[in-house]
Amino acid sequence: MKTVVISLLGTILDNRGFNYSRWERWRPTLSLCQHEDLVVERLELLFQKQFQNVAEQLTDDIKTVSPETEVRHHWVNFADPWDFESVYAELLDFARSYPFNIEQEEYQLHITTGTHVGQICMYLLTEARYFPGRLIQTSPPKKNEALAGHYQIIDLDLSKYDQLASRFAKEHQEGAHYLKGGIETRNPAFNKMIEQVEKVAIRSQEPILLTGPSGSGKSQLARRIYQLKKKRGQFPGALVEVNCATLRGDNAMSALFGHIKGAFTGAVNVRKGLLAEADNGLLFLDEIGELGLDEQAMLLRAIEDKRFMPLGSDKETGSRFQLIAGTNRNLFAQVEQGRFREDLLARINLWSYQLPSLQQRLEDLDANIDYELEKYSQKTNTLVGFNKQAREHYLHFARLPEATWNSNFRDLNASITRMATLADGGRITMAVVADEIQRLRQDWRSIHQSTSTGIENLLEGPVDLFDQLQLASVIQICQSSKTAAEAGRKLFNVSRLNKASGNDSHRLIQFLNKFGLDFKTVNESTKK
């Protein structure tokens, strides 16, 4: 591999005059060609036209010390060597036009010469791989050392530096741990998802879509993403949260985009709007599927162009916010039904994560119970815990099929809060747990009964009580799932593991067909 160095001409350090005394002074670009263990086959020298004579003198001197080095001259037009935009643009143009041959040549970018702005631009372009090489830095000799001085090659692939790689890995682990609220979760799929969310949160400003059933933790995760980014210095602005289900008509437009005075009846003052409040911060739109089509169109433009029009105004305003959207609806189905814009979904679906329900994370029950107890203790300034037998009994019930956890972690939070409040002396006993289990059973039975009542409207004829009870549970799962495949995975969570390949949705569809039902009808029955 040939070694090729790309270097800016040092108009001061490389310019040591034209008499013989220049050989007595260290010159960084010349020094590149004075090391026995570094053979430079070609030097690409970048300089402004007015320094042609300095470049020619340096080239002649390089030929003296390293005849094997070919020096090529390139004029660059820096309108102002200290203007970042001008220097970066000129060096970027050079990088894009240069015929790199990475299979036969190894490139090194010299960052000792040029203005500080030039050095920074060389670094950034190398980091972004516009210059496909490594950095090389030269330094002057110490007293009584050879005039060539020293050089150091810097590889920007940080994974090759063991200590840095270890430090970054630890930082990622801490970030993921923070996003989980400090809970030591065991669910492999959830942990893997959070690890990727952490990377995306730190590295990207693009929209993030969080899906999953109500109570699965979308709002909490959005808040933690904001706090994590703020801790890393990425957000000087605020976190602005809004539940789109509460926005209707002019109020939706006004709340999101603001309005001017007199924009509509009752608009007696100017309103800034939530998008403007989220400038340089994070906007969390929960239940984004509830937005009207007009609001969706304006939101799309605000995401893409960072510009929008307040209601009633003829002047645009801007806001540079990052969007996190949350929904428990199937937005793809809503697109098919004409309720959600396909272009907006495409824009917010770059990073999409589905949060699992509590039933899908039963191995995390222990850790989440401890988390809820600690949260209660901090809030009330009292220490509360379970008796061993009471905890085991509660955990056993919590994992039973009848424990449907309809509201997911909201149900768990409410359950722990009730038991902690009733715990005498800070101990949750068997009696407290028994009362709580009875209450949960009653709550969930009421939901089942409500579902069973709805079954009568779905069925064409009478059905045995045995089938009604079984069908009620299946319908409840279908109504809380986005697709037949998702419902099938929940319903056949054990038997599916024993099959080399299986179609859970097909098994579910066959079951529903016995009663003249289909997944779509059942899934949408509670929305009517």
PDB file of C-alpha atoms in Angstrom, residues 18-154:
ATOM      1  CA  PHE A  18      14.449  31.266   1.561  1.00  0.00           C
ATOM      2  CA  ASN A  19      18.024  31.290   2.870  1.00  0.00           C
ATOM      3  CA  TYR A  20      19.957  28.361   4.273  1.00  0.00           C
ATOM      4  CA  SER A  21      18.937  29.093   7.869  1.00  0.00           C
ATOM      5  CA  ARG A  22      15.527  27.580   7.111  1.00  0.00           C
ATOM      6  CA  TRP A  23      17.181  24.156   7.495  1.00  0.00           C
ATOM      7  CA  GLU A  24      17.942  24.927  11.120  1.00  0.00           C
ATOM      8  CA  ARG A  25      14.274  25.336  12.012  1.00  0.00           C
ATOM      9  CA  TRP A  26      11.589  22.687  12.326  1.00  0.00           C
ATOM     10  CA  ARG A  27       8.973  22.659   9.576  1.00  0.00           C
ATOM     11  CA  PRO A  28       5.988  20.316  10.175  1.00  0.00           C
ATOM     12  CA  THR A  29       5.192  19.370   6.567  1.00  0.00           C
ATOM     13  CA  LEU A  30       8.853  18.838   5.706  1.00  0.00           C
ATOM     14  CA  SER A  31       9.276  16.722   8.834  1.00  0.00           C
ATOM     15  CA  LEU A  32       6.692  14.241   7.479  1.00  0.00           C
ATOM     16  CA  CYS A  33       9.262  13.229   4.885  1.00  0.00           C
ATOM     17  CA  GLN A  34      12.257  13.007   7.247  1.00  0.00           C
ATOM     18  CA  HIS A  35      11.360   9.838   9.178  1.00  0.00           C
ATOM     19  CA  GLU A  36      12.990   6.558   8.228  1.00  0.00           C
ATOM     20  CA  ASP A  37       9.988   4.549   9.409  1.00  0.00           C
ATOM     21  CA  LEU A  38       7.471   6.653   7.471  1.00  0.00           C
ATOM     22  CA  VAL A  39       7.865   6.626   3.700  1.00  0.00           C
ATOM     23  CA  VAL A  40       5.539   9.138   2.030  1.00  0.00           C
ATOM     24  CA  GLU A  41       5.077   8.196  -1.621  1.00  0.00           C
ATOM     25  CA  ARG A  42       2.912  11.212  -2.375  1.00  0.00           C
ATOM     26  CA  LEU A  43       2.106  14.486  -0.633  1.00  0.00           C
ATOM     27  CA  GLU A  44      -1.036  16.355  -1.633  1.00  0.00           C
ATOM     28  CA  LEU A  45      -0.293  19.964  -0.634  1.00  0.00           C
ATOM     29  CA  LEU A  46      -3.261  22.330  -0.280  1.00  0.00           C
ATOM     30  CA  PHE A  47      -2.656  26.089  -0.225  1.00  0.00           C
ATOM     31  CA  GLN A  48      -3.993  29.429  -1.334  1.00  0.00           C
ATOM     32  CA  LYS A  49      -2.669  30.869  -4.587  1.00  0.00           C
ATOM     33  CA  GLN A  50      -0.810  33.768  -2.941  1.00  0.00           C
ATOM     34  CA  PHE A  51       1.468  31.284  -1.167  1.00  0.00           C
ATOM     35  CA  GLN A  52       2.681  29.619  -4.375  1.00  0.00           C
ATOM     36  CA  ASN A  53       6.294  30.624  -3.770  1.00  0.00           C
ATOM     37  CA  VAL A  54       6.279  29.115  -0.250  1.00  0.00           C
ATOM     38  CA  ALA A  55       4.777  25.885  -1.626  1.00  0.00           C
ATOM     39  CA  GLU A  56       7.434  25.670  -4.357  1.00  0.00           C
ATOM     40  CA  GLN A  57      10.287  26.218  -1.880  1.00  0.00           C
ATOM     41  CA  LEU A  58       8.851  23.537   0.426  1.00  0.00           C
ATOM     42  CA  THR A  59       8.476  21.138  -2.530  1.00  0.00           C
ATOM     43  CA  ASP A  60      12.119  21.625  -3.542  1.00  0.00           C
ATOM     44  CA  ASP A  61      13.264  20.973   0.027  1.00  0.00           C
ATOM     45  CA  ILE A  62      11.155  17.778   0.241  1.00  0.00           C
ATOM     46  CA  LYS A  63      12.847  16.524  -2.932  1.00  0.00           C
ATOM     47  CA  THR A  64      16.190  17.059  -1.169  1.00  0.00           C
ATOM     48  CA  VAL A  65      15.355  15.004   1.931  1.00  0.00           C
ATOM     49  CA  SER A  66      12.980  12.484   0.298  1.00  0.00           C
ATOM     50  CA  PRO A  67      13.490  12.096  -3.471  1.00  0.00           C
ATOM     51  CA  GLU A  68      10.919   9.265  -3.551  1.00  0.00           C
ATOM     52  CA  THR A  69       8.100  11.626  -2.452  1.00  0.00           C
ATOM     53  CA  GLU A  70       5.971  13.128  -5.216  1.00  0.00           C
ATOM     54  CA  VAL A  71       4.459  16.495  -4.236  1.00  0.00           C
ATOM     55  CA  ARG A  72       1.261  17.630  -5.921  1.00  0.00           C
ATOM     56  CA  HIS A  73      -0.074  21.154  -5.604  1.00  0.00           C
ATOM     57  CA  HIS A  74      -3.733  22.043  -5.128  1.00  0.00           C
ATOM     58  CA  TRP A  75      -5.081  25.568  -4.936  1.00  0.00           C
ATOM     59  CA  VAL A  76      -7.874  26.146  -2.417  1.00  0.00           C
ATOM     60  CA  ASN A  77      -9.859  29.353  -2.285  1.00  0.00           C
ATOM     61  CA  PHE A  78     -10.482  30.268   1.336  1.00  0.00           C
ATOM     62  CA  ALA A  79     -12.367  33.572   1.271  1.00  0.00           C
ATOM     63  CA  ASP A  80     -11.496  33.788   4.951  1.00  0.00           C
ATOM     64  CA  PRO A  81      -9.219  31.082   6.474  1.00  0.00           C
ATOM     65  CA  TRP A  82     -10.892  31.693   9.832  1.00  0.00           C
ATOM     66  CA  ASP A  83     -14.462  31.318   8.543  1.00  0.00           C
ATOM     67  CA  PHE A  84     -15.699  27.819   9.308  1.00  0.00           C
ATOM     68  CA  GLU A  85     -18.337  27.658   6.559  1.00  0.00           C
ATOM     69  CA  SER A  86     -15.935  28.831   3.842  1.00  0.00           C
ATOM     70  CA  VAL A  87     -13.095  26.500   4.831  1.00  0.00           C
ATOM     71  CA  TYR A  88     -15.317  23.452   5.365  1.00  0.00           C
ATOM     72  CA  ALA A  89     -17.080  23.932   2.010  1.00  0.00           C
ATOM     73  CA  GLU A  90     -13.781  24.264   0.125  1.00  0.00           C
ATOM     74  CA  LEU A  91     -12.245  21.191   1.755  1.00  0.00           C
ATOM     75  CA  LEU A  92     -15.450  19.223   1.219  1.00  0.00           C
ATOM     76  CA  ASP A  93     -15.346  20.069  -2.502  1.00  0.00           C
ATOM     77  CA  PHE A  94     -11.745  18.880  -2.628  1.00  0.00           C
ATOM     78  CA  ALA A  95     -12.601  15.610  -0.862  1.00  0.00           C
ATOM     79  CA  ARG A  96     -15.527  14.911  -3.180  1.00  0.00           C
ATOM     80  CA  SER A  97     -13.471  15.493  -6.321  1.00  0.00           C
ATOM     81  CA  TYR A  98     -10.328  13.660  -5.228  1.00  0.00           C
ATOM     82  CA  PRO A  99      -9.858  10.197  -6.848  1.00  0.00           C
ATOM     83  CA  PHE A 100      -9.315   8.106  -3.708  1.00  0.00           C
ATOM     84  CA  ASN A 101      -8.039   4.570  -4.329  1.00  0.00           C
ATOM     85  CA  ILE A 102      -8.384   2.866  -0.970  1.00  0.00           C
ATOM     86  CA  GLU A 103      -7.488  -0.572  -2.341  1.00  0.00           C
ATOM     87  CA  GLN A 104      -3.976   0.504  -3.303  1.00  0.00           C
ATOM     88  CA  GLU A 105      -3.309   3.622  -1.215  1.00  0.00           C
ATOM     89  CA  GLU A 106      -3.397   4.452   2.490  1.00  0.00           C
ATOM     90  CA  TYR A 107      -4.313   8.049   3.320  1.00  0.00           C
ATOM     91  CA  GLN A 108      -3.207  10.196   6.231  1.00  0.00           C
ATOM     92  CA  LEU A 109      -4.543  13.681   6.962  1.00  0.00           C
ATOM     93  CA  HIS A 110      -1.996  16.066   8.418  1.00  0.00           C
ATOM     94  CA  ILE A 111      -3.667  18.258  11.079  1.00  0.00           C
ATOM     95  CA  THR A 112      -0.679  20.194  12.443  1.00  0.00           C
ATOM     96  CA  THR A 113      -0.656  22.975   9.860  1.00  0.00           C
ATOM     97  CA  GLY A 114      -3.240  25.519   8.741  1.00  0.00           C
ATOM     98  CA  THR A 115      -5.513  27.635  10.930  1.00  0.00           C
ATOM     99  CA  HIS A 116      -7.324  26.036  13.853  1.00  0.00           C
ATOM    100  CA  VAL A 117     -10.464  26.229  11.735  1.00  0.00           C
ATOM    101  CA  GLY A 118      -8.726  24.324   8.939  1.00  0.00           C
ATOM    102  CA  GLN A 119      -7.513  21.660  11.353  1.00  0.00           C
ATOM    103  CA  ILE A 120     -11.004  21.215  12.811  1.00  0.00           C
ATOM    104  CA  CYS A 121     -12.497  20.888   9.327  1.00  0.00           C
ATOM    105  CA  MET A 122      -9.900  18.270   8.358  1.00  0.00           C
ATOM    106  CA  TYR A 123     -10.787  16.331  11.512  1.00  0.00           C
ATOM    107  CA  LEU A 124     -14.539  16.514  10.877  1.00  0.00           C
ATOM    108  CA  LEU A 125     -14.245  15.465   7.251  1.00  0.00           C
ATOM    109  CA  THR A 126     -12.077  12.520   8.248  1.00  0.00           C
ATOM    110  CA  GLU A 127     -14.463  11.496  10.997  1.00  0.00           C
ATOM    111  CA  ALA A 128     -17.337  11.647   8.483  1.00  0.00           C
ATOM    112  CA  ARG A 129     -15.270   9.501   6.077  1.00  0.00           C
ATOM    113  CA  TYR A 130     -15.156  12.111   3.317  1.00  0.00           C
ATOM    114  CA  PHE A 131     -11.405  11.656   3.745  1.00  0.00           C
ATOM    115  CA  PRO A 132     -11.071   7.839   4.030  1.00  0.00           C
ATOM    116  CA  GLY A 133      -7.959   7.742   6.158  1.00  0.00           C
ATOM    117  CA  ARG A 134      -6.338   8.384   9.503  1.00  0.00           C
ATOM    118  CA  LEU A 135      -5.049  11.572  11.069  1.00  0.00           C
ATOM    119  CA  ILE A 136      -1.346  12.251  11.432  1.00  0.00           C
ATOM    120  CA  GLN A 137       0.056  14.853  13.793  1.00  0.00           C
ATOM    121  CA  THR A 138       3.632  16.136  13.867  1.00  0.00           C
ATOM    122  CA  SER A 139       5.461  17.826  16.734  1.00  0.00           C
ATOM    123  CA  PRO A 140       8.833  19.611  17.030  1.00  0.00           C
ATOM    124  CA  PRO A 141      11.924  17.919  18.469  1.00  0.00           C
ATOM    125  CA  LYS A 142      12.972  18.231  22.060  1.00  0.00           C
ATOM    126  CA  LYS A 143      16.397  19.561  22.968  1.00  0.00           C
ATOM    127  CA  ASN A 144      19.283  17.569  21.407  1.00  0.00           C
ATOM    128  CA  GLU A 145      16.886  15.497  19.245  1.00  0.00           C
ATOM    129  CA  ALA A 146      16.900  15.144  15.445  1.00  0.00           C
ATOM    130  CA  LEU A 147      15.274  18.032  13.616  1.00  0.00           C
ATOM    131  CA  ALA A 148      12.560  15.786  12.167  1.00  0.00           C
ATOM    132  CA  GLY A 149      10.789  15.732  15.525  1.00  0.00           C
ATOM    133  CA  HIS A 150       7.957  13.299  16.127  1.00  0.00           C
ATOM    134  CA  TYR A 151       4.757  12.100  14.508  1.00  0.00           C
ATOM    135  CA  GLN A 152       1.665  10.309  15.776  1.00  0.00           C
ATOM    136  CA  ILE A 153      -0.982   8.512  13.720  1.00  0.00           C
ATOM    137  CA  ILE A 154      -4.517   8.774  15.123  1.00  0.00           C
TER     138      ILE A 154
END
